[in-house]
């Protein structure tokens, strides 16, 4: 019962809304453009 | 084409455009590294803090616990492999829960803390960091349950917002990490030392797997290393192995093996050594290291009796017990 209650606070991503986050990560190094 | 190198963990994955790192969830999109599971947990539960396990951090409190898909280790015995060995897009269920949603839900459910757990939260680092910072603003604590396979710089930064961590030391044997986890030992030891240096409450777990990491000489070296590098008051949890994933060929850890490693760690000078995954075992409880008074009686994940004083001392001999009470 408790589980159902708190899970209702969060939206389930489904169908076309399943796309993942585009949040930029920390701690990475882009390389120089190469041919 | 623009590659990126992820510097979060010791793998240093170089990721081509459109590709993902070894963890499956950190993806190069147009030359930018993206944390694809930010705000997209696939596992959400309320657990007792004893389940993490943390025995010296607000015993008996409720913890709002989240995890996303992915992991930067690939342990053959993983008990959460359906979560950890998948990318976010492979999960049957994904929640949309921005940091504010997680904090709101934790507060609504009267939780004391938020735990980042189940898979390895290292791989959803940015989500952990932002949620933790917001949680602190609302009086919640943060718990990081991890295998500790992370680089120094992100670990130190994370320690600013984490209150307690349980680090899974899988074996005191680099060969074990390479053969069974696709990892290595040293970064894990470094992460534990960093947590201690940065003032994060630390407990260590070691899953005892028959024939693979239950050699007494290795256990002795591990216990001595913990005492010398993390302190004799660091709680150590020996946990019972049960067969999972790609390691179904081994039996559950015999109880006698757990008794042996427990004795070895106590003989090495560690004050708080526990046995886990054996319901009702005597060594689930906390005893005074001075006069052996039972201070916290646990059965499974439940606290049945709590006898510590408000300032964390034995009520009989006034011995101070390390922890966050």
XYZ file of C-alpha atoms in Angstrom:
360
model
C 0.000 0.000 0.000
C 2.777 2.369 0.996
C 4.679 1.476 -2.152
C 1.715 2.347 -4.343
C 1.247 5.626 -2.497
C 4.762 6.955 -2.943
C 5.192 5.653 -6.447
C 2.139 7.657 -7.402
C 4.228 10.725 -6.618
C 6.492 9.914 -9.530
C 5.438 9.864 -13.139
C 6.081 6.710 -15.123
C 7.731 7.395 -18.425
C 6.207 5.226 -21.083
C 5.480 5.035 -24.781
C 6.735 8.000 -26.719
C 7.822 9.716 -23.530
C 10.429 7.042 -22.834
C 13.193 9.226 -24.193
C 16.128 9.464 -21.853
C 17.625 12.542 -20.306
C 19.905 14.904 -22.209
C 21.505 16.237 -19.036
C 25.138 17.076 -19.708
C 27.568 14.989 -17.674
C 30.391 16.275 -15.497
C 33.956 15.006 -15.690
C 34.600 14.435 -19.345
C 36.997 15.712 -21.960
C 35.975 16.383 -25.566
C 38.604 15.469 -28.130
C 39.724 17.739 -30.908
C 37.802 17.428 -34.125
C 39.459 14.889 -36.372
C 38.972 14.212 -40.071
C 33.340 12.866 -35.532
C 34.114 14.003 -32.017
C 35.065 11.477 -29.352
C 34.903 12.235 -25.667
C 36.705 10.630 -22.727
C 34.713 10.102 -19.583
C 36.850 10.866 -16.529
C 34.389 9.780 -13.874
C 35.752 6.308 -13.200
C 39.039 4.465 -13.683
C 37.881 3.030 -16.997
C 38.395 6.378 -18.790
C 36.117 5.254 -21.613
C 36.762 6.973 -24.913
C 33.329 7.180 -26.490
C 32.617 7.907 -30.170
C 29.617 9.976 -31.221
C 26.450 7.985 -30.693
C 28.228 5.496 -28.457
C 27.956 4.759 -24.754
C 30.568 4.144 -22.112
C 31.136 0.784 -20.492
C 28.381 1.650 -18.001
C 25.851 1.846 -20.883
C 24.248 5.072 -19.646
C 26.793 7.826 -20.309
C 26.426 8.610 -23.989
C 28.256 10.841 -26.468
C 25.670 12.947 -28.287
C 27.163 15.366 -30.803
C 30.450 15.555 -28.931
C 28.789 16.167 -25.580
C 28.729 13.535 -22.841
C 25.185 13.027 -21.607
C 24.026 11.330 -18.395
C 21.015 9.610 -19.946
C 19.518 8.368 -16.674
C 19.510 11.762 -14.951
C 16.028 12.032 -13.435
C 15.099 8.569 -14.755
C 15.224 6.046 -11.894
C 14.064 2.514 -12.587
C 14.043 1.306 -9.003
C 12.386 3.242 -6.161
C 11.759 1.851 -2.660
C 11.587 2.813 0.992
C 14.033 0.710 3.026
C 15.297 0.640 6.595
C 18.822 2.045 6.812
C 19.936 -1.387 8.066
C 19.348 -2.768 4.573
C 22.075 -0.596 3.009
C 23.712 -1.856 5.329
C 24.501 1.009 7.693
C 24.392 0.027 11.363
C 25.984 3.110 12.926
C 24.022 5.801 11.081
C 20.630 6.767 12.539
C 19.541 3.162 13.291
C 15.966 2.283 12.461
C 15.422 5.259 10.148
C 13.566 5.081 6.827
C 15.488 5.708 3.630
C 14.030 6.742 0.286
C 16.113 4.663 -2.107
C 16.604 5.162 -5.834
C 18.639 3.664 -8.644
C 18.904 3.995 -12.379
C 19.992 1.394 -14.890
C 23.678 0.829 -15.584
C 26.897 0.036 -13.730
C 30.623 0.508 -14.244
C 31.418 -2.963 -12.904
C 30.237 -6.302 -14.265
C 30.290 -8.690 -11.349
C 29.516 -12.286 -12.232
C 27.568 -12.630 -8.999
C 25.552 -9.400 -9.302
C 22.212 -9.706 -7.507
C 20.777 -6.655 -9.303
C 21.934 -7.582 -12.785
C 18.539 -6.909 -14.374
C 19.053 -3.292 -13.385
C 22.816 -2.872 -13.381
C 23.694 -4.680 -16.611
C 21.264 -2.768 -18.808
C 21.061 0.638 -20.398
C 18.233 2.978 -19.512
C 16.353 2.346 -22.771
C 16.253 -1.395 -21.993
C 14.321 -0.998 -18.761
C 10.681 -1.997 -18.644
C 9.875 0.784 -16.227
C 11.387 4.227 -15.953
C 10.145 6.972 -13.675
C 10.466 10.627 -14.427
C 11.733 12.076 -11.188
C 13.804 15.231 -11.194
C 15.769 15.929 -7.992
C 12.899 18.040 -6.643
C 10.431 15.168 -7.162
C 12.687 12.765 -5.243
C 13.130 15.180 -2.353
C 9.397 15.923 -2.228
C 8.545 12.214 -2.199
C 11.109 11.498 0.548
C 9.684 14.300 2.688
C 6.087 13.223 2.064
C 6.968 9.700 3.185
C 8.740 10.966 6.330
C 12.059 9.498 5.298
C 15.174 10.570 7.125
C 17.554 10.114 4.199
C 17.821 9.470 0.493
C 19.971 6.541 -0.622
C 21.556 6.192 -4.044
C 21.912 2.456 -4.308
C 21.024 -0.927 -5.939
C 23.049 -0.468 -9.147
C 26.136 1.694 -8.695
C 25.220 5.356 -8.225
C 28.603 6.411 -9.579
C 27.147 6.124 -13.058
C 24.295 8.508 -12.296
C 26.688 10.864 -10.526
C 25.127 14.170 -11.590
C 21.659 13.032 -10.491
C 23.089 11.981 -7.110
C 24.902 15.286 -6.677
C 22.000 17.553 -7.550
C 19.466 15.541 -5.551
C 21.793 15.420 -2.552
C 22.395 19.156 -2.555
C 18.663 19.820 -2.675
C 18.011 17.177 -0.001
C 20.397 18.959 2.355
C 18.501 22.197 1.829
C 15.420 20.367 3.134
C 17.074 18.700 6.118
C 17.444 15.242 4.591
C 20.636 13.170 4.785
C 22.281 11.394 1.839
C 23.587 7.830 1.665
C 25.825 6.560 -1.133
C 25.914 2.777 -1.496
C 28.656 1.919 -3.931
C 31.446 -0.369 -5.020
C 33.722 2.661 -4.940
C 35.130 2.330 -8.462
C 35.502 6.059 -9.025
C 38.259 8.593 -9.644
C 39.589 10.836 -6.906
C 38.332 14.204 -8.141
C 34.648 13.258 -8.526
C 34.765 11.293 -5.262
C 36.092 14.256 -3.306
C 33.502 16.544 -4.857
C 30.696 14.123 -4.055
C 31.758 13.946 -0.417
C 30.594 17.565 -0.016
C 26.979 16.427 -0.231
C 27.064 12.838 1.081
C 26.617 12.067 4.781
C 27.238 8.317 4.842
C 28.499 5.660 2.511
C 28.709 1.907 2.461
C 31.493 0.799 0.156
C 31.434 -2.770 -1.101
C 34.958 -4.140 -0.890
C 34.486 -7.203 -3.025
C 37.770 -8.848 -2.129
C 41.179 -7.772 -0.922
C 42.602 -9.212 -4.091
C 43.188 -7.387 -7.359
C 42.955 -10.660 -9.276
C 39.438 -11.213 -7.946
C 38.379 -7.789 -9.256
C 39.872 -8.495 -12.676
C 38.437 -12.005 -13.005
C 34.983 -11.448 -11.524
C 34.160 -7.757 -11.792
C 36.112 -6.309 -14.754
C 37.636 -3.859 -12.337
C 40.634 -3.394 -10.065
C 41.198 -3.060 -6.339
C 43.254 0.099 -5.822
C 40.662 2.701 -6.863
C 38.224 1.126 -4.365
C 40.742 1.371 -1.529
C 41.447 4.975 -2.518
C 37.732 5.824 -2.485
C 37.398 4.478 1.055
C 40.332 6.534 2.264
C 38.890 9.630 0.585
C 35.508 9.105 2.268
C 37.251 8.871 5.622
C 39.440 11.931 4.943
C 36.446 13.979 3.857
C 34.468 13.171 7.001
C 31.771 11.009 5.416
C 30.520 8.236 7.731
C 31.883 4.993 6.261
C 30.943 1.351 6.668
C 32.459 -1.455 4.597
C 30.777 -4.572 3.240
C 32.520 -7.747 2.088
C 30.455 -10.461 0.409
C 32.060 -13.767 1.324
C 31.995 -16.095 -1.693
C 32.999 -19.735 -1.149
C 36.420 -20.561 -2.641
C 36.787 -17.166 -4.356
C 37.507 -14.685 -1.546
C 37.167 -16.588 1.733
C 40.846 -17.408 2.144
C 41.782 -16.548 5.738
C 45.117 -14.953 4.916
C 43.372 -12.562 2.498
C 40.652 -11.761 5.007
C 43.326 -11.068 7.627
C 45.157 -8.685 5.291
C 41.887 -6.910 4.523
C 41.019 -6.457 8.191
C 44.491 -5.132 8.995
C 44.334 -2.732 6.069
C 40.970 -1.416 7.253
C 42.258 -0.940 10.791
C 45.392 0.853 9.663
C 43.878 3.008 6.921
C 40.281 3.607 7.990
C 40.440 3.036 11.738
C 39.546 0.260 14.140
C 36.073 1.714 14.681
C 35.060 1.266 11.034
C 32.121 -1.157 10.912
C 32.776 -4.159 8.681
C 29.876 -6.256 7.386
C 30.526 -9.785 6.201
C 27.624 -10.725 4.005
C 26.458 -14.162 2.979
C 26.678 -14.996 -0.733
C 23.740 -16.609 -2.497
C 23.991 -17.743 -6.133
C 22.985 -15.162 -8.754
C 23.467 -14.215 -12.403
C 26.594 -15.858 -13.843
C 27.707 -17.413 -10.580
C 25.071 -20.015 -9.913
C 27.633 -22.804 -9.745
C 28.670 -21.988 -6.178
C 26.713 -22.784 -3.009
C 25.608 -20.194 -0.431
C 28.333 -19.288 2.051
C 28.417 -21.808 4.903
C 27.620 -20.183 8.232
C 30.861 -21.606 9.641
C 32.844 -19.621 7.041
C 31.178 -16.442 8.217
C 32.089 -17.279 11.801
C 35.701 -17.781 10.765
C 36.021 -14.476 8.924
C 34.213 -12.695 11.749
C 36.753 -14.037 14.245
C 39.635 -13.129 11.965
C 38.504 -9.511 11.686
C 37.939 -9.225 15.432
C 41.379 -10.699 16.072
C 42.815 -8.071 13.731
C 41.450 -5.434 16.074
C 38.273 -4.235 14.381
C 35.691 -3.284 17.011
C 32.458 -3.575 15.056
C 32.213 -6.631 12.849
C 28.841 -7.875 11.614
C 27.414 -10.843 9.785
C 24.659 -10.161 7.266
C 22.109 -12.143 5.257
C 21.635 -14.646 8.096
C 18.370 -13.705 9.739
C 18.531 -13.539 13.518
C 22.284 -14.104 13.829
C 23.873 -12.834 17.057
C 26.382 -10.773 15.088
C 23.668 -8.618 13.543
C 23.647 -6.713 16.828
C 26.007 -4.030 18.146
C 27.925 -4.732 21.363
C 29.997 -2.454 23.542
C 33.672 -3.003 22.653
C 34.567 -2.473 26.307
C 32.117 -4.541 28.383
C 30.174 -6.414 25.660
C 26.793 -4.962 26.676
C 24.308 -5.396 23.828
C 23.709 -1.841 22.645
C 21.511 -2.349 19.570
C 19.611 -5.587 19.139
C 18.803 -6.295 15.496
C 16.844 -9.078 13.902
C 17.178 -8.921 10.150
C 16.661 -5.277 9.204
C 14.643 -4.506 12.310
C 15.928 -2.742 15.436
C 14.349 -4.578 18.369
C 16.122 -2.797 21.201
C 18.190 0.394 21.379
C 20.272 0.999 24.482
C 22.824 3.618 23.420
C 22.696 6.894 25.319
C 21.772 10.043 23.448
C 25.425 10.896 22.993
C 26.246 7.427 21.594
C 27.695 5.739 24.685
C 27.289 2.421 26.421
C 24.786 3.000 29.246
C 26.785 0.735 31.586
C 30.440 1.720 31.187
C 30.035 5.038 29.237
C 32.294 3.760 26.420
C 31.831 5.984 23.360
C 30.685 4.165 20.209
C 31.588 5.644 16.827
C 28.696 6.511 14.591
C 26.105 9.132 13.693
C 23.337 8.602 16.209
